[in-house]
mmCIF file of C-alpha atoms in Angstrom:
data_model
loop_
_atom_site.group_PDB
_atom_site.id
_atom_site.type_symbol
_atom_site.label_atom_id
_atom_site.label_comp_id
_atom_site.label_asym_id
_atom_site.label_seq_id
_atom_site.Cartn_x
_atom_site.Cartn_y
_atom_site.Cartn_z
ATOM 1 C CA MET A 1 -147.993 6.828 -38.011
ATOM 2 C CA THR A 2 -145.503 7.572 -40.778
ATOM 3 C CA GLN A 3 -141.857 7.630 -39.755
ATOM 4 C CA PRO A 4 -140.296 11.104 -40.158
ATOM 5 C CA GLN A 5 -137.857 11.421 -43.011
ATOM 6 C CA LEU A 6 -134.255 10.840 -41.984
ATOM 7 C CA VAL A 7 -132.201 13.969 -42.640
ATOM 8 C CA ILE A 8 -128.422 13.777 -42.738
ATOM 9 C CA PRO A 9 -126.929 17.251 -42.202
ATOM 10 C CA SER A 10 -124.636 18.695 -44.843
ATOM 11 C CA GLN A 11 -123.801 21.776 -42.777
ATOM 12 C CA ILE A 12 -122.831 22.196 -39.138
ATOM 13 C CA GLU A 13 -123.364 25.625 -37.645
ATOM 14 C CA VAL A 14 -121.765 26.598 -34.366
ATOM 15 C CA PRO A 15 -121.810 29.915 -32.499
ATOM 16 C CA THR A 16 -119.117 32.415 -33.381
ATOM 17 C CA VAL A 17 -115.939 32.170 -31.337
ATOM 18 C CA LYS A 18 -114.595 35.582 -30.364
ATOM 19 C CA LYS A 19 -110.911 35.856 -29.577
ATOM 20 C CA HIS A 20 -109.631 38.321 -26.984
ATOM 21 C CA ILE A 21 -106.038 38.973 -25.983
ATOM 22 C CA ALA A 22 -105.164 39.547 -22.340
ATOM 23 C CA GLU A 23 -102.564 42.096 -21.271
ATOM 24 C CA ASN A 24 -99.971 39.326 -20.979
ATOM 25 C CA LYS A 25 -100.780 38.115 -24.550
ATOM 26 C CA THR A 26 -102.747 35.062 -23.397
ATOM 27 C CA ALA A 27 -105.559 34.228 -25.821
ATOM 28 C CA ILE A 28 -109.113 34.058 -24.444
ATOM 29 C CA TYR A 29 -111.774 32.449 -26.646
ATOM 30 C CA ALA A 30 -115.416 33.231 -25.836
ATOM 31 C CA ILE A 31 -118.398 31.213 -27.108
ATOM 32 C CA ASN A 32 -121.503 33.096 -26.048
ATOM 33 C CA CYS A 33 -124.699 31.035 -25.798
ATOM 34 C CA PRO A 34 -126.929 33.315 -23.680
ATOM 35 C CA GLU A 35 -129.852 30.879 -23.758
ATOM 36 C CA TYR A 36 -127.900 28.679 -21.315
ATOM 37 C CA GLU A 37 -127.719 30.061 -17.773
ATOM 38 C CA VAL A 38 -124.363 28.448 -17.088
ATOM 39 C CA VAL A 39 -120.727 29.402 -17.507
ATOM 40 C CA ARG A 40 -117.780 27.113 -18.117
ATOM 41 C CA ILE A 41 -114.190 28.349 -18.161
ATOM 42 C CA SER A 42 -111.261 26.113 -19.110
ATOM 43 C CA PHE A 43 -107.647 27.101 -18.531
ATOM 44 C CA VAL A 44 -105.529 24.906 -20.788
ATOM 45 C CA PHE A 45 -101.811 24.839 -19.974
ATOM 46 C CA HIS A 46 -99.025 23.164 -21.914
ATOM 47 C CA ALA A 47 -98.168 21.342 -18.698
ATOM 48 C CA GLY A 48 -98.735 17.677 -19.527
ATOM 49 C CA THR A 49 -96.446 14.817 -18.647
ATOM 50 C CA VAL A 50 -94.000 15.611 -21.477
ATOM 51 C CA THR A 51 -93.104 18.820 -19.625
ATOM 52 C CA GLN A 52 -92.268 17.300 -16.240
ATOM 53 C CA LEU A 53 -88.724 17.063 -14.918
ATOM 54 C CA HIS A 54 -89.577 14.551 -12.167
ATOM 55 C CA PRO A 55 -91.836 11.469 -12.226
ATOM 56 C CA PHE A 56 -95.555 12.136 -11.640
ATOM 57 C CA THR A 57 -94.982 15.884 -11.221
ATOM 58 C CA ALA A 58 -97.347 17.037 -13.966
ATOM 59 C CA SER A 59 -100.366 15.087 -12.735
ATOM 60 C CA ALA A 60 -99.627 15.855 -9.084
ATOM 61 C CA THR A 61 -99.350 19.605 -9.735
ATOM 62 C CA ALA A 62 -102.625 19.739 -11.653
ATOM 63 C CA ASN A 63 -104.505 17.586 -9.150
ATOM 64 C CA MET A 64 -103.238 19.578 -6.163
ATOM 65 C CA LEU A 65 -104.064 23.086 -7.382
ATOM 66 C CA ALA A 66 -107.168 23.084 -5.178
ATOM 67 C CA GLU A 67 -105.553 21.398 -2.170
ATOM 68 C CA GLY A 68 -104.743 24.701 -0.498
ATOM 69 C CA THR A 69 -104.257 28.302 -1.638
ATOM 70 C CA GLU A 70 -103.122 31.560 -0.075
ATOM 71 C CA LEU A 71 -106.623 32.260 1.269
ATOM 72 C CA TYR A 72 -108.351 28.895 1.547
ATOM 73 C CA THR A 73 -107.731 25.331 2.676
ATOM 74 C CA SER A 74 -108.801 22.429 0.488
ATOM 75 C CA GLN A 75 -111.860 21.903 2.685
ATOM 76 C CA GLN A 76 -112.908 25.559 2.410
ATOM 77 C CA ILE A 77 -112.553 25.427 -1.387
ATOM 78 C CA ALA A 78 -114.695 22.294 -1.570
ATOM 79 C CA GLU A 79 -117.343 23.795 0.709
ATOM 80 C CA LYS A 80 -117.529 27.058 -1.236
ATOM 81 C CA LEU A 81 -117.839 25.329 -4.600
ATOM 82 C CA ASP A 82 -120.461 22.977 -3.189
ATOM 83 C CA TYR A 83 -122.451 25.852 -1.665
ATOM 84 C CA TYR A 84 -122.862 27.503 -5.067
ATOM 85 C CA GLY A 85 -123.356 24.262 -6.954
ATOM 86 C CA SER A 86 -120.175 24.951 -8.893
ATOM 87 C CA TYR A 87 -117.983 22.268 -10.397
ATOM 88 C CA PHE A 88 -114.224 21.928 -10.720
ATOM 89 C CA ASP A 89 -112.509 19.351 -12.909
ATOM 90 C CA ILE A 90 -108.931 18.386 -13.761
ATOM 91 C CA ASN A 91 -107.862 16.479 -16.845
ATOM 92 C CA ILE A 92 -104.261 15.903 -17.852
ATOM 93 C CA ASP A 93 -102.747 14.110 -20.813
ATOM 94 C CA ARG A 94 -99.293 13.768 -22.326
ATOM 95 C CA ASP A 95 -99.253 17.352 -23.601
ATOM 96 C CA TYR A 96 -101.757 19.503 -21.706
ATOM 97 C CA ALA A 97 -103.407 20.125 -18.346
ATOM 98 C CA TYR A 98 -107.068 21.199 -18.520
ATOM 99 C CA ILE A 99 -108.423 23.087 -15.497
ATOM 100 C CA THR A 100 -112.181 23.547 -15.899
ATOM 101 C CA PHE A 101 -114.777 25.355 -13.803
ATOM 102 C CA CYS A 102 -118.564 25.222 -14.273
ATOM 103 C CA CYS A 103 -121.195 27.260 -12.453
ATOM 104 C CA LEU A 104 -124.596 28.856 -12.819
ATOM 105 C CA SER A 105 -124.172 32.273 -14.414
ATOM 106 C CA LYS A 106 -125.840 33.978 -11.434
ATOM 107 C CA PHE A 107 -123.117 32.585 -9.150
ATOM 108 C CA PHE A 108 -120.178 33.349 -11.409
ATOM 109 C CA ALA A 109 -118.812 36.261 -9.350
ATOM 110 C CA ALA A 110 -118.642 34.116 -6.216
ATOM 111 C CA THR A 111 -117.122 31.197 -8.125
ATOM 112 C CA ALA A 112 -114.580 33.466 -9.808
ATOM 113 C CA GLU A 113 -113.055 34.226 -6.417
ATOM 114 C CA ILE A 114 -112.293 30.511 -6.029
ATOM 115 C CA ILE A 115 -111.068 30.259 -9.625
ATOM 116 C CA GLU A 116 -108.585 33.051 -9.010
ATOM 117 C CA GLN A 117 -107.191 31.352 -5.928
ATOM 118 C CA ILE A 118 -106.855 27.935 -7.581
ATOM 119 C CA ILE A 119 -105.280 29.167 -10.812
ATOM 120 C CA LEU A 120 -103.054 31.924 -9.422
ATOM 121 C CA HIS A 121 -102.326 31.179 -5.763
ATOM 122 C CA PRO A 122 -101.934 27.449 -5.027
ATOM 123 C CA THR A 123 -99.553 26.669 -2.165
ATOM 124 C CA PHE A 124 -99.165 22.862 -2.408
ATOM 125 C CA PRO A 125 -99.027 22.260 1.376
ATOM 126 C CA GLU A 126 -96.498 19.583 2.264
ATOM 127 C CA SER A 127 -99.012 17.700 4.415
ATOM 128 C CA GLU A 128 -101.390 17.472 1.459
ATOM 129 C CA VAL A 129 -98.560 16.339 -0.822
ATOM 130 C CA VAL A 130 -97.729 13.490 1.568
ATOM 131 C CA THR A 131 -101.378 12.388 1.650
ATOM 132 C CA TYR A 132 -101.634 12.644 -2.134
ATOM 133 C CA ARG A 133 -98.492 10.675 -2.941
ATOM 134 C CA ASN A 134 -99.336 7.870 -0.489
ATOM 135 C CA LYS A 135 -102.856 7.562 -1.874
ATOM 136 C CA ARG A 136 -101.764 7.620 -5.527
ATOM 137 C CA LYS A 137 -98.932 5.186 -4.889
ATOM 138 C CA GLN A 138 -101.403 2.696 -3.452
ATOM 139 C CA GLN A 139 -103.908 3.289 -6.263
ATOM 140 C CA LEU A 140 -101.262 2.714 -8.934
ATOM 141 C CA SER A 141 -100.094 -0.475 -7.216
ATOM 142 C CA ILE A 142 -103.668 -1.782 -7.280
ATOM 143 C CA GLU A 143 -104.250 -0.687 -10.880
ATOM 144 C CA ARG A 144 -101.146 -2.517 -12.047
ATOM 145 C CA ARG A 145 -102.629 -5.803 -10.890
ATOM 146 C CA LYS A 146 -105.079 -5.467 -13.797
ATOM 147 C CA VAL A 147 -104.164 -6.811 -17.223
ATOM 148 C CA GLU A 148 -105.828 -3.784 -18.857
ATOM 149 C CA THR A 149 -103.528 -1.303 -17.102
ATOM 150 C CA LEU A 150 -100.417 -3.339 -17.867
ATOM 151 C CA ALA A 151 -101.429 -3.635 -21.522
ATOM 152 C CA ARG A 152 -102.040 0.101 -21.844
ATOM 153 C CA GLU A 153 -98.700 1.051 -20.302
ATOM 154 C CA ASN A 154 -96.712 -1.552 -22.200
ATOM 155 C CA PHE A 155 -98.408 -0.659 -25.478
ATOM 156 C CA ALA A 156 -97.246 2.952 -25.096
ATOM 157 C CA GLN A 157 -93.730 1.721 -24.328
ATOM 158 C CA ALA A 158 -93.769 -0.685 -27.271
ATOM 159 C CA MET A 159 -95.026 2.034 -29.601
ATOM 160 C CA PHE A 160 -92.702 4.881 -28.611
ATOM 161 C CA GLY A 161 -89.925 3.349 -26.505
ATOM 162 C CA LYS A 162 -89.404 3.110 -22.744
ATOM 163 C CA GLU A 163 -87.562 6.437 -22.513
ATOM 164 C CA HIS A 164 -89.747 8.432 -24.895
ATOM 165 C CA PRO A 165 -91.978 11.040 -23.167
ATOM 166 C CA TYR A 166 -95.053 9.513 -24.826
ATOM 167 C CA GLY A 167 -94.103 5.992 -23.773
ATOM 168 C CA ILE A 168 -92.380 6.266 -20.415
ATOM 169 C CA SER A 169 -93.937 4.985 -17.186
ATOM 170 C CA TYR A 170 -92.624 5.020 -13.648
ATOM 171 C CA SER A 171 -92.605 2.670 -10.688
ATOM 172 C CA GLU A 172 -94.964 3.365 -7.789
ATOM 173 C CA GLU A 173 -91.963 3.990 -5.513
ATOM 174 C CA GLN A 174 -91.087 7.126 -7.466
ATOM 175 C CA TYR A 175 -94.115 8.814 -5.926
ATOM 176 C CA ASP A 176 -91.996 8.992 -2.765
ATOM 177 C CA SER A 177 -89.782 11.673 -4.345
ATOM 178 C CA LEU A 178 -92.629 14.167 -4.763
ATOM 179 C CA SER A 179 -92.419 17.228 -2.558
ATOM 180 C CA SER A 180 -94.131 20.558 -2.215
ATOM 181 C CA GLU A 181 -91.107 22.365 -3.664
ATOM 182 C CA ILE A 182 -90.969 20.125 -6.749
ATOM 183 C CA LEU A 183 -94.647 20.863 -7.455
ATOM 184 C CA ARG A 184 -94.155 24.596 -6.929
ATOM 185 C CA GLU A 185 -91.239 24.538 -9.356
ATOM 186 C CA HIS A 186 -93.334 22.771 -12.012
ATOM 187 C CA TYR A 187 -96.156 25.267 -11.448
ATOM 188 C CA ARG A 188 -93.812 28.267 -11.824
ATOM 189 C CA ARG A 189 -92.314 26.838 -14.997
ATOM 190 C CA CYS A 190 -95.442 25.578 -16.766
ATOM 191 C CA TYR A 191 -98.468 27.528 -15.497
ATOM 192 C CA THR A 192 -97.553 30.726 -17.291
ATOM 193 C CA ALA A 193 -99.167 33.134 -19.738
ATOM 194 C CA GLU A 194 -97.166 31.824 -22.703
ATOM 195 C CA ARG A 195 -98.299 28.242 -22.072
ATOM 196 C CA CYS A 196 -101.988 29.008 -21.591
ATOM 197 C CA ILE A 197 -105.172 29.460 -23.568
ATOM 198 C CA VAL A 198 -108.557 30.145 -21.978
ATOM 199 C CA VAL A 199 -111.864 28.961 -23.450
ATOM 200 C CA CYS A 200 -115.148 30.334 -22.064
ATOM 201 C CA SER A 201 -118.570 28.997 -23.008
ATOM 202 C CA GLY A 202 -122.164 29.454 -21.956
ATOM 203 C CA SER A 203 -123.688 32.766 -20.958
ATOM 204 C CA ILE A 204 -120.603 34.951 -21.464
ATOM 205 C CA SER A 205 -121.698 38.421 -20.402
ATOM 206 C CA ASP A 206 -119.393 41.440 -20.334
ATOM 207 C CA GLU A 207 -119.049 40.875 -16.588
ATOM 208 C CA VAL A 208 -117.925 37.267 -17.087
ATOM 209 C CA LEU A 209 -115.480 38.232 -19.816
ATOM 210 C CA ASP A 210 -114.030 41.129 -17.802
ATOM 211 C CA CYS A 211 -113.561 38.925 -14.751
ATOM 212 C CA THR A 212 -111.934 36.179 -16.822
ATOM 213 C CA GLN A 213 -109.568 38.719 -18.361
ATOM 214 C CA ARG A 214 -108.690 40.086 -14.927
ATOM 215 C CA ILE A 215 -107.728 36.628 -13.706
ATOM 216 C CA THR A 216 -105.867 35.784 -16.909
ATOM 217 C CA ASN A 217 -103.958 39.070 -16.835
ATOM 218 C CA GLN A 218 -102.332 37.938 -13.582
ATOM 219 C CA LEU A 219 -100.724 34.844 -15.061
ATOM 220 C CA LEU A 220 -96.986 35.362 -14.875
ATOM 221 C CA SER A 221 -94.886 35.529 -18.003
ATOM 222 C CA GLN A 222 -91.768 33.456 -18.426
ATOM 223 C CA SER A 223 -88.799 34.867 -20.271
ATOM 224 C CA GLY A 224 -87.614 32.751 -23.173
ATOM 225 C CA SER A 225 -89.235 29.613 -24.544
ATOM 226 C CA GLU A 226 -88.689 25.974 -23.710
ATOM 227 C CA ASN A 227 -88.627 23.575 -26.639
ATOM 228 C CA ILE A 228 -89.267 19.913 -25.903
ATOM 229 C CA ILE A 229 -86.970 17.760 -28.007
ATOM 230 C CA MET A 230 -88.567 14.406 -28.735
ATOM 231 C CA PRO A 231 -86.159 11.467 -29.083
ATOM 232 C CA PRO A 232 -86.595 9.033 -31.995
ATOM 233 C CA TYR A 233 -89.123 6.240 -31.580
ATOM 234 C CA ASP A 234 -87.886 2.850 -30.397
ATOM 235 C CA THR A 235 -90.714 0.567 -31.482
ATOM 236 C CA THR A 236 -91.139 -3.050 -30.386
ATOM 237 C CA HIS A 237 -93.596 -4.817 -32.693
ATOM 238 C CA SER A 238 -94.515 -7.797 -30.525
ATOM 239 C CA LEU A 239 -94.621 -7.987 -26.740
ATOM 240 C CA ARG A 240 -96.149 -10.542 -24.391
ATOM 241 C CA ILE A 241 -96.366 -9.844 -20.669
ATOM 242 C CA PRO A 242 -97.161 -12.860 -18.463
ATOM 243 C CA HIS A 243 -99.672 -12.229 -15.673
ATOM 244 C CA SER A 244 -100.149 -15.373 -13.621
ATOM 245 C CA GLY A 245 -103.704 -16.217 -12.675
ATOM 246 C CA ALA A 246 -105.364 -13.789 -15.090
ATOM 247 C CA VAL A 247 -108.674 -15.158 -16.416
ATOM 248 C CA GLN A 248 -108.604 -12.697 -19.307
ATOM 249 C CA SER A 249 -105.956 -11.481 -21.716
ATOM 250 C CA SER A 250 -105.770 -7.781 -22.553
ATOM 251 C CA ILE A 251 -104.872 -7.099 -26.182
ATOM 252 C CA ARG A 252 -103.548 -3.862 -27.647
ATOM 253 C CA MET A 253 -102.764 -3.619 -31.320
ATOM 254 C CA GLY A 254 -102.019 -0.694 -33.621
ATOM 255 C CA ARG A 255 -99.343 1.266 -35.348
ATOM 256 C CA MET A 256 -97.673 4.662 -35.393
ATOM 257 C CA LEU A 257 -99.305 7.076 -37.810
ATOM 258 C CA PHE A 258 -99.550 10.875 -37.609
ATOM 259 C CA PRO A 259 -101.116 13.788 -35.676
ATOM 260 C CA ARG A 260 -104.525 15.234 -36.441
ATOM 261 C CA THR A 261 -103.033 17.829 -38.791
ATOM 262 C CA HIS A 262 -102.089 15.155 -41.360
ATOM 263 C CA GLU A 263 -104.173 15.036 -44.542
ATOM 264 C CA ASP A 264 -105.007 11.355 -44.014
ATOM 265 C CA PHE A 265 -106.189 11.709 -40.401
ATOM 266 C CA ILE A 266 -109.911 12.097 -41.150
ATOM 267 C CA PRO A 267 -110.186 9.259 -43.707
ATOM 268 C CA MET A 268 -108.200 7.072 -41.300
ATOM 269 C CA GLN A 269 -110.815 7.904 -38.675
ATOM 270 C CA VAL A 270 -113.408 6.577 -41.095
ATOM 271 C CA LEU A 271 -111.364 3.402 -41.593
ATOM 272 C CA SER A 272 -110.943 3.029 -37.818
ATOM 273 C CA THR A 273 -114.697 3.417 -37.316
ATOM 274 C CA VAL A 274 -115.379 0.716 -39.913
ATOM 275 C CA LEU A 275 -112.938 -1.576 -38.140
ATOM 276 C CA GLY A 276 -113.962 -1.023 -34.523
ATOM 277 C CA GLY A 277 -115.422 2.419 -33.886
ATOM 278 C CA TYR A 278 -119.095 1.624 -33.282
ATOM 279 C CA PHE A 279 -121.253 -1.161 -31.903
ATOM 280 C CA GLY A 280 -121.865 -2.768 -35.294
ATOM 281 C CA SER A 281 -118.241 -2.540 -36.421
ATOM 282 C CA ARG A 282 -116.428 -5.420 -38.077
ATOM 283 C CA LEU A 283 -114.414 -6.291 -34.994
ATOM 284 C CA MET A 284 -117.500 -6.158 -32.781
ATOM 285 C CA GLN A 285 -119.484 -8.358 -35.163
ATOM 286 C CA ASN A 286 -116.638 -10.868 -35.270
ATOM 287 C CA LEU A 287 -115.231 -11.036 -31.747
ATOM 288 C CA ARG A 288 -118.460 -10.436 -29.817
ATOM 289 C CA GLU A 289 -121.407 -11.445 -31.950
ATOM 290 C CA ARG A 290 -120.071 -14.411 -33.919
ATOM 291 C CA ASN A 291 -117.411 -15.805 -31.600
ATOM 292 C CA GLY A 292 -118.345 -14.597 -28.114
ATOM 293 C CA PHE A 293 -114.714 -13.827 -27.272
ATOM 294 C CA THR A 294 -115.381 -10.460 -25.582
ATOM 295 C CA TYR A 295 -117.982 -8.004 -24.355
ATOM 296 C CA GLY A 296 -116.421 -5.215 -26.365
ATOM 297 C CA VAL A 297 -113.644 -4.226 -28.732
ATOM 298 C CA PHE A 298 -112.830 -0.845 -30.206
ATOM 299 C CA SER A 299 -110.383 0.928 -32.441
ATOM 300 C CA ALA A 300 -109.600 4.639 -32.490
ATOM 301 C CA MET A 301 -107.187 7.235 -33.767
ATOM 302 C CA VAL A 302 -105.167 8.705 -30.877
ATOM 303 C CA ASN A 303 -103.869 12.245 -31.272
ATOM 304 C CA PHE A 304 -100.927 13.843 -29.431
ATOM 305 C CA GLN A 305 -99.300 17.174 -30.172
ATOM 306 C CA GLN A 306 -96.320 15.593 -31.933
ATOM 307 C CA ALA A 307 -97.547 12.095 -32.774
ATOM 308 C CA GLY A 308 -100.584 9.988 -33.501
ATOM 309 C CA TYR A 309 -101.425 6.327 -33.818
ATOM 310 C CA LEU A 310 -104.169 3.795 -34.432
ATOM 311 C CA ALA A 311 -105.081 1.635 -31.441
ATOM 312 C CA ILE A 312 -107.235 -1.488 -31.148
ATOM 313 C CA ALA A 313 -108.134 -2.690 -27.647
ATOM 314 C CA THR A 314 -110.062 -5.594 -26.181
ATOM 315 C CA GLN A 315 -110.073 -8.159 -23.391
ATOM 316 C CA VAL A 316 -110.803 -11.809 -24.127
ATOM 317 C CA GLY A 317 -110.845 -15.072 -22.227
ATOM 318 C CA SER A 318 -107.348 -16.481 -21.730
ATOM 319 C CA GLU A 319 -108.255 -19.688 -23.560
ATOM 320 C CA VAL A 320 -109.253 -17.826 -26.765
ATOM 321 C CA THR A 321 -106.373 -15.339 -26.884
ATOM 322 C CA GLU A 322 -104.741 -16.796 -29.992
ATOM 323 C CA GLN A 323 -108.050 -17.163 -31.784
ATOM 324 C CA ALA A 324 -108.923 -13.538 -31.030
ATOM 325 C CA LEU A 325 -105.577 -12.322 -32.365
ATOM 326 C CA SER A 326 -106.144 -14.346 -35.535
ATOM 327 C CA GLU A 327 -109.616 -12.887 -36.020
ATOM 328 C CA ILE A 328 -108.384 -9.316 -35.536
ATOM 329 C CA ALA A 329 -105.670 -9.981 -38.121
ATOM 330 C CA ARG A 330 -108.319 -11.492 -40.424
ATOM 331 C CA GLU A 331 -110.499 -8.363 -40.241
ATOM 332 C CA ILE A 332 -107.524 -6.093 -40.925
ATOM 333 C CA GLU A 333 -106.500 -8.198 -43.898
ATOM 334 C CA GLN A 334 -110.067 -8.115 -45.225
ATOM 335 C CA LEU A 335 -109.889 -4.302 -45.273
ATOM 336 C CA ARG A 336 -106.611 -4.529 -47.188
ATOM 337 C CA THR A 337 -107.884 -6.910 -49.862
ATOM 338 C CA ALA A 338 -111.575 -6.209 -50.510
ATOM 339 C CA PRO A 339 -113.367 -2.864 -51.012
ATOM 340 C CA ILE A 340 -115.866 -2.023 -48.307
ATOM 341 C CA PRO A 341 -119.472 -2.177 -49.575
ATOM 342 C CA ASN A 342 -120.999 1.242 -50.264
ATOM 343 C CA GLU A 343 -123.915 0.527 -47.939
ATOM 344 C CA GLU A 344 -121.567 -0.148 -45.012
ATOM 345 C CA LEU A 345 -119.467 2.929 -45.743
ATOM 346 C CA GLU A 346 -122.546 5.171 -45.927
ATOM 347 C CA LEU A 347 -123.731 3.803 -42.586
ATOM 348 C CA VAL A 348 -120.381 4.627 -40.992
ATOM 349 C CA LYS A 349 -120.378 8.126 -42.488
ATOM 350 C CA ASN A 350 -123.853 8.775 -41.085
ATOM 351 C CA ILE A 351 -122.822 7.466 -37.654
ATOM 352 C CA MET A 352 -119.782 9.759 -37.637
ATOM 353 C CA ALA A 353 -121.864 12.762 -38.746
ATOM 354 C CA GLY A 354 -124.416 12.002 -36.048
ATOM 355 C CA GLU A 355 -121.693 11.751 -33.427
ATOM 356 C CA MET A 356 -120.367 15.145 -34.486
ATOM 357 C CA MET A 357 -123.849 16.627 -34.073
ATOM 358 C CA ARG A 358 -124.217 14.995 -30.652
ATOM 359 C CA ILE A 359 -120.904 16.390 -29.413
ATOM 360 C CA LEU A 360 -121.758 19.875 -30.699
ATOM 361 C CA ASP A 361 -125.188 19.935 -29.038
ATOM 362 C CA GLY A 362 -124.581 22.559 -26.378
ATOM 363 C CA PRO A 363 -121.951 25.119 -25.388
ATOM 364 C CA PHE A 364 -119.717 22.726 -23.468
ATOM 365 C CA GLY A 365 -119.318 20.299 -26.346
ATOM 366 C CA ILE A 366 -118.666 23.205 -28.705
ATOM 367 C CA ALA A 367 -116.017 24.473 -26.281
ATOM 368 C CA ASP A 368 -114.324 21.058 -26.200
ATOM 369 C CA VAL A 369 -114.161 20.917 -30.006
ATOM 370 C CA THR A 370 -112.998 24.535 -30.155
ATOM 371 C CA THR A 371 -110.205 23.795 -27.697
ATOM 372 C CA GLU A 372 -109.021 20.782 -29.699
ATOM 373 C CA ASN A 373 -109.083 22.806 -32.905
ATOM 374 C CA ILE A 374 -107.065 25.634 -31.360
ATOM 375 C CA LEU A 375 -104.431 23.275 -29.989
ATOM 376 C CA CYS A 376 -104.099 21.732 -33.466
ATOM 377 C CA GLY A 377 -103.759 25.137 -35.128
ATOM 378 C CA PHE A 378 -107.267 25.203 -36.641
ATOM 379 C CA ASP A 379 -110.278 27.462 -36.265
ATOM 380 C CA ASN A 380 -113.852 26.193 -36.111
ATOM 381 C CA SER A 381 -114.220 26.226 -39.892
ATOM 382 C CA HIS A 382 -112.387 22.903 -39.564
ATOM 383 C CA ILE A 383 -115.603 21.391 -38.175
ATOM 384 C CA GLN A 384 -117.287 21.799 -41.553
ATOM 385 C CA TYR A 385 -114.139 20.584 -43.295
ATOM 386 C CA ASN A 386 -114.185 17.416 -41.173
ATOM 387 C CA LEU A 387 -117.804 16.714 -42.114
ATOM 388 C CA GLU A 388 -117.109 17.260 -45.798
ATOM 389 C CA ARG A 389 -113.950 15.152 -45.675
ATOM 390 C CA ILE A 390 -115.889 12.295 -44.081
ATOM 391 C CA ARG A 391 -118.517 12.583 -46.823
ATOM 392 C CA GLN A 392 -115.824 12.537 -49.537
ATOM 393 C CA THR A 393 -114.214 9.309 -48.350
ATOM 394 C CA THR A 394 -114.691 6.533 -50.903
ATOM 395 C CA THR A 395 -114.446 2.763 -50.798
ATOM 396 C CA GLU A 396 -111.363 3.018 -52.990
ATOM 397 C CA GLU A 397 -109.701 5.402 -50.546
ATOM 398 C CA ILE A 398 -110.434 3.103 -47.596
ATOM 399 C CA LEU A 399 -108.863 0.204 -49.466
ATOM 400 C CA SER A 400 -105.804 2.287 -50.395
ATOM 401 C CA LEU A 401 -105.351 3.538 -46.809
ATOM 402 C CA ALA A 402 -105.618 0.013 -45.410
ATOM 403 C CA GLN A 403 -103.020 -1.239 -47.862
ATOM 404 C CA ARG A 404 -100.704 1.666 -47.093
ATOM 405 C CA TYR A 405 -101.011 1.832 -43.311
ATOM 406 C CA LEU A 406 -102.144 -1.582 -42.062
ATOM 407 C CA ALA A 407 -99.468 -3.904 -43.361
ATOM 408 C CA PRO A 408 -98.933 -6.725 -40.815
ATOM 409 C CA ALA A 409 -95.200 -5.946 -40.529
ATOM 410 C CA ASP A 410 -95.999 -2.415 -39.310
ATOM 411 C CA LEU A 411 -98.397 -3.410 -36.528
ATOM 412 C CA VAL A 412 -97.509 -3.379 -32.845
ATOM 413 C CA THR A 413 -99.138 -6.127 -30.755
ATOM 414 C CA VAL A 414 -99.080 -6.293 -26.953
ATOM 415 C CA VAL A 415 -100.787 -9.052 -24.994
ATOM 416 C CA VAL A 416 -100.959 -9.332 -21.192
ATOM 417 C CA GLY A 417 -102.340 -12.518 -19.677
ATOM 418 C CA ASP A 418 -101.715 -15.983 -18.271
ATOM 419 C CA PHE A 419 -99.926 -17.898 -21.018
ATOM 420 C CA GLU A 420 -99.200 -21.068 -19.052
#
């Protein structure tokens, strides 16, 4: 049997995104894919950790929206969602809180009743807050016994500074200060019409859109705007954290770069993929395949609203920590001194194009990309731009970017392990 011809797409087509404006000026974006009998609605609030006034408030508020409302207890909410096969998910990062609901389209009306209660009428019962803070305090204490967690937290601190909103971390004991009133205050301040966008995907009928608008219309408006002033970065370029008894060292390496809106972001994504963004990457071939130092290593571009950076992460045996660091440095230097072969670059471009197609295969993936584009100030025409920009990246550009952005003096390196 003859193998089918491999076709690399030059165009990416996605369904039209229709923008609606609620009565309170909140934007609602609808992606109608009627062939799917499901509905997903995401309420995205500018309510991430940079907005909190007390430690752990942002994550606690988001995670406790469904732990009791004006009409239902947490158990009743869970039972109702389970009865209809509906799904509720919370995701929070430095900048945003994502509150997402999924259900079969035929059960949307019943699910919408729960959505309205969770989004508009949470009560944050004190008894639930006590349970939450005790559980999370214990979980964090356990997590911080792991070298990976310590490396991640200390890398953020080394990159941005211990007091910077993107770098700060708190002790487990500060969970004890959480209270129902503190969470209600954060909710009143951050879960408002001005701080929200809504993205709907799936089978978006007139009924679904009308119901979504009715819920969104009830979001309260906040007079005036709150600007978050970011302090200057306080970068530490080398940091070693001893962790007695650790059999592995966790390595984080990278450097401060720029947000996704920067003209070099996409070609730097290509460079990052070459370095450690897929299974056959240079770092994977070196550290895993040739040297057996690790099961996995990756590099990626990390995007925040007001910052962005390149990050390399891996865990290696304690006894080969220095060798692994040397090999990572060797691979970075190779990118800075020798042009990448065209065959390798074309492979990476095809992998990245294929990954874009995979993500955009279905209404939920399209909604995720749409949301990211909106938050970055783009529309979905940027999807095609990204594909074309990947295709335009040359070996000469990769070499120039590596020389410009990957100088050894600019890199931040954090290692957590047993150095005795």
